Protein backbone atom coordinates (compact mmCIF):
# COMPACT_ATOMS: atom_id res chain seq x y z
CA UNK A 1 0.00 0.00 0.00
CA UNK A 2 2.91 2.34 0.69
CA UNK A 3 4.10 2.00 -2.90
CA UNK A 4 0.64 2.86 -4.18
CA UNK A 5 0.51 5.91 -1.91
CA UNK A 6 3.97 6.96 -3.14
CA UNK A 7 2.63 6.82 -6.70
CA UNK A 8 -0.44 8.86 -5.78
CA UNK A 9 1.78 11.47 -4.12
CA UNK A 10 4.15 11.55 -7.12
CA UNK A 11 1.18 12.13 -9.43
CA UNK A 12 0.48 15.26 -7.35
CA UNK A 13 4.14 16.36 -7.59
CA UNK A 14 4.72 15.61 -3.91
CA UNK A 15 8.20 14.13 -3.37
CA UNK A 16 8.52 11.01 -1.23
CA UNK A 17 12.32 10.73 -1.15
CA UNK A 18 14.43 10.87 0.87
CA UNK A 19 12.62 9.90 4.06
CA UNK A 20 9.45 11.87 3.33
CA UNK A 21 7.05 8.91 3.38
CA UNK A 22 7.01 6.13 5.96
CA UNK A 23 4.51 3.59 7.19
CA UNK A 24 3.98 1.42 10.22
CA UNK A 25 1.93 -1.74 9.79
CA UNK A 26 0.25 -3.88 12.44
CA UNK A 27 -1.33 -7.25 11.83
CA UNK A 28 -3.94 -8.59 14.23
CA UNK A 29 -4.14 -12.35 14.70
CA UNK A 30 -7.24 -13.86 16.24
CA UNK A 31 -8.44 -17.35 16.95
CA UNK A 32 -11.10 -18.18 14.37
CA UNK A 33 -12.66 -21.60 14.66
CA UNK A 34 -9.61 -22.82 16.57
CA UNK A 35 -7.11 -21.49 14.02
CA UNK A 36 -4.91 -18.41 14.30
CA UNK A 37 -5.81 -16.12 11.40
CA UNK A 38 -4.86 -12.58 10.44
CA UNK A 39 -8.18 -10.78 10.69
CA UNK A 40 -7.14 -7.14 10.47
CA UNK A 41 -4.26 -5.02 9.18
CA UNK A 42 -3.73 -1.41 10.20
CA UNK A 43 -1.41 0.94 8.30
CA UNK A 44 -0.32 4.32 9.62
CA UNK A 45 1.45 6.70 7.23
CA UNK A 46 3.65 9.66 8.02
CA UNK A 47 4.13 12.07 5.15
CA UNK A 48 6.26 15.21 5.01
CA UNK A 49 5.16 17.59 2.26
CA UNK A 50 6.23 20.97 0.94
CA UNK A 51 4.17 23.98 2.09
CA UNK A 52 0.79 24.15 0.36
CA UNK A 53 0.61 20.41 -0.44
CA UNK A 54 -1.11 19.17 2.73
CA UNK A 55 -4.64 18.92 1.29
CA UNK A 56 -3.40 17.08 -1.81
CA UNK A 57 -1.48 14.62 0.38
CA UNK A 58 -4.52 14.00 2.56
CA UNK A 59 -6.58 13.33 -0.57
CA UNK A 60 -3.95 10.84 -1.79
CA UNK A 61 -4.08 9.04 1.56
CA UNK A 62 -7.87 9.01 1.40
CA UNK A 63 -8.13 7.37 -2.04
CA UNK A 64 -4.92 5.37 -2.58
CA UNK A 65 -6.33 2.12 -1.20
CA UNK A 66 -8.86 1.91 -4.04
CA UNK A 67 -5.97 1.56 -6.52
CA UNK A 68 -3.76 -0.74 -4.45
CA UNK A 69 -3.63 -4.29 -5.86
CA UNK A 70 -2.35 -5.76 -2.57
CA UNK A 71 -5.15 -4.20 -0.57
CA UNK A 72 -7.81 -5.09 -3.11
CA UNK A 73 -6.56 -8.70 -3.14
CA UNK A 74 -6.66 -9.36 0.59
CA UNK A 75 -9.49 -7.12 1.74
CA UNK A 76 -12.11 -9.78 1.04
CA UNK A 77 -10.77 -11.87 3.89
CA UNK A 78 -8.89 -9.36 6.02
CA UNK A 79 -10.12 -5.95 7.16
CA UNK A 80 -7.71 -3.19 6.22
CA UNK A 81 -7.59 0.16 8.00
CA UNK A 82 -5.31 3.09 7.35
CA UNK A 83 -4.73 6.62 8.45
CA UNK A 84 -2.02 9.16 8.06
CA UNK A 85 -0.50 12.29 9.37
CA UNK A 86 0.80 14.99 7.04
CA UNK A 87 3.35 17.57 8.11
CA UNK A 88 4.30 20.54 5.95
CA UNK A 89 8.01 21.33 5.92
Tab-separated table of C-alpha atoms in Angstrom:
chain	number	residue	atom	x	y	z
A	1	UNK	CA	0.000	0.000	0.000
A	2	UNK	CA	2.908	2.339	0.690
A	3	UNK	CA	4.096	1.995	-2.902
A	4	UNK	CA	0.641	2.863	-4.185
A	5	UNK	CA	0.510	5.908	-1.905
A	6	UNK	CA	3.966	6.961	-3.145
A	7	UNK	CA	2.632	6.820	-6.702
A	8	UNK	CA	-0.439	8.860	-5.777
A	9	UNK	CA	1.782	11.474	-4.122
A	10	UNK	CA	4.152	11.550	-7.121
A	11	UNK	CA	1.183	12.134	-9.431
A	12	UNK	CA	0.482	15.258	-7.347
A	13	UNK	CA	4.142	16.365	-7.590
A	14	UNK	CA	4.720	15.610	-3.909
A	15	UNK	CA	8.201	14.132	-3.371
A	16	UNK	CA	8.518	11.014	-1.233
A	17	UNK	CA	12.315	10.735	-1.148
A	18	UNK	CA	14.434	10.865	0.869
A	19	UNK	CA	12.618	9.896	4.062
A	20	UNK	CA	9.452	11.868	3.330
A	21	UNK	CA	7.052	8.907	3.379
A	22	UNK	CA	7.010	6.128	5.962
A	23	UNK	CA	4.507	3.593	7.189
A	24	UNK	CA	3.985	1.415	10.218
A	25	UNK	CA	1.929	-1.739	9.788
A	26	UNK	CA	0.246	-3.878	12.439
A	27	UNK	CA	-1.326	-7.251	11.832
A	28	UNK	CA	-3.938	-8.589	14.230
A	29	UNK	CA	-4.139	-12.348	14.696
A	30	UNK	CA	-7.238	-13.864	16.235
A	31	UNK	CA	-8.436	-17.352	16.952
A	32	UNK	CA	-11.096	-18.179	14.365
A	33	UNK	CA	-12.663	-21.602	14.657
A	34	UNK	CA	-9.610	-22.821	16.571
A	35	UNK	CA	-7.113	-21.495	14.023
A	36	UNK	CA	-4.911	-18.414	14.297
A	37	UNK	CA	-5.808	-16.115	11.404
A	38	UNK	CA	-4.862	-12.583	10.435
A	39	UNK	CA	-8.180	-10.779	10.695
A	40	UNK	CA	-7.140	-7.137	10.467
A	41	UNK	CA	-4.263	-5.021	9.185
A	42	UNK	CA	-3.731	-1.409	10.197
A	43	UNK	CA	-1.405	0.936	8.299
A	44	UNK	CA	-0.316	4.318	9.625
A	45	UNK	CA	1.448	6.697	7.234
A	46	UNK	CA	3.650	9.656	8.016
A	47	UNK	CA	4.126	12.071	5.149
A	48	UNK	CA	6.262	15.208	5.014
A	49	UNK	CA	5.164	17.586	2.263
A	50	UNK	CA	6.233	20.972	0.939
A	51	UNK	CA	4.170	23.985	2.086
A	52	UNK	CA	0.788	24.148	0.365
A	53	UNK	CA	0.605	20.411	-0.444
A	54	UNK	CA	-1.108	19.173	2.725
A	55	UNK	CA	-4.637	18.922	1.292
A	56	UNK	CA	-3.401	17.076	-1.808
A	57	UNK	CA	-1.480	14.617	0.380
A	58	UNK	CA	-4.522	13.997	2.562
A	59	UNK	CA	-6.576	13.325	-0.574
A	60	UNK	CA	-3.948	10.838	-1.794
A	61	UNK	CA	-4.083	9.039	1.555
A	62	UNK	CA	-7.874	9.008	1.401
A	63	UNK	CA	-8.133	7.373	-2.041
A	64	UNK	CA	-4.923	5.371	-2.578
A	65	UNK	CA	-6.333	2.122	-1.196
A	66	UNK	CA	-8.857	1.911	-4.044
A	67	UNK	CA	-5.967	1.557	-6.515
A	68	UNK	CA	-3.759	-0.737	-4.455
A	69	UNK	CA	-3.629	-4.290	-5.863
A	70	UNK	CA	-2.353	-5.761	-2.574
A	71	UNK	CA	-5.151	-4.201	-0.565
A	72	UNK	CA	-7.809	-5.093	-3.111
A	73	UNK	CA	-6.561	-8.704	-3.144
A	74	UNK	CA	-6.657	-9.356	0.593
A	75	UNK	CA	-9.494	-7.118	1.744
A	76	UNK	CA	-12.114	-9.776	1.043
A	77	UNK	CA	-10.769	-11.870	3.895
A	78	UNK	CA	-8.887	-9.363	6.019
A	79	UNK	CA	-10.120	-5.955	7.160
A	80	UNK	CA	-7.709	-3.187	6.222
A	81	UNK	CA	-7.586	0.157	7.995
A	82	UNK	CA	-5.314	3.087	7.345
A	83	UNK	CA	-4.727	6.619	8.452
A	84	UNK	CA	-2.015	9.155	8.061
A	85	UNK	CA	-0.502	12.288	9.368
A	86	UNK	CA	0.796	14.986	7.040
A	87	UNK	CA	3.353	17.571	8.111
A	88	UNK	CA	4.301	20.539	5.946
A	89	UNK	CA	8.010	21.333	5.917
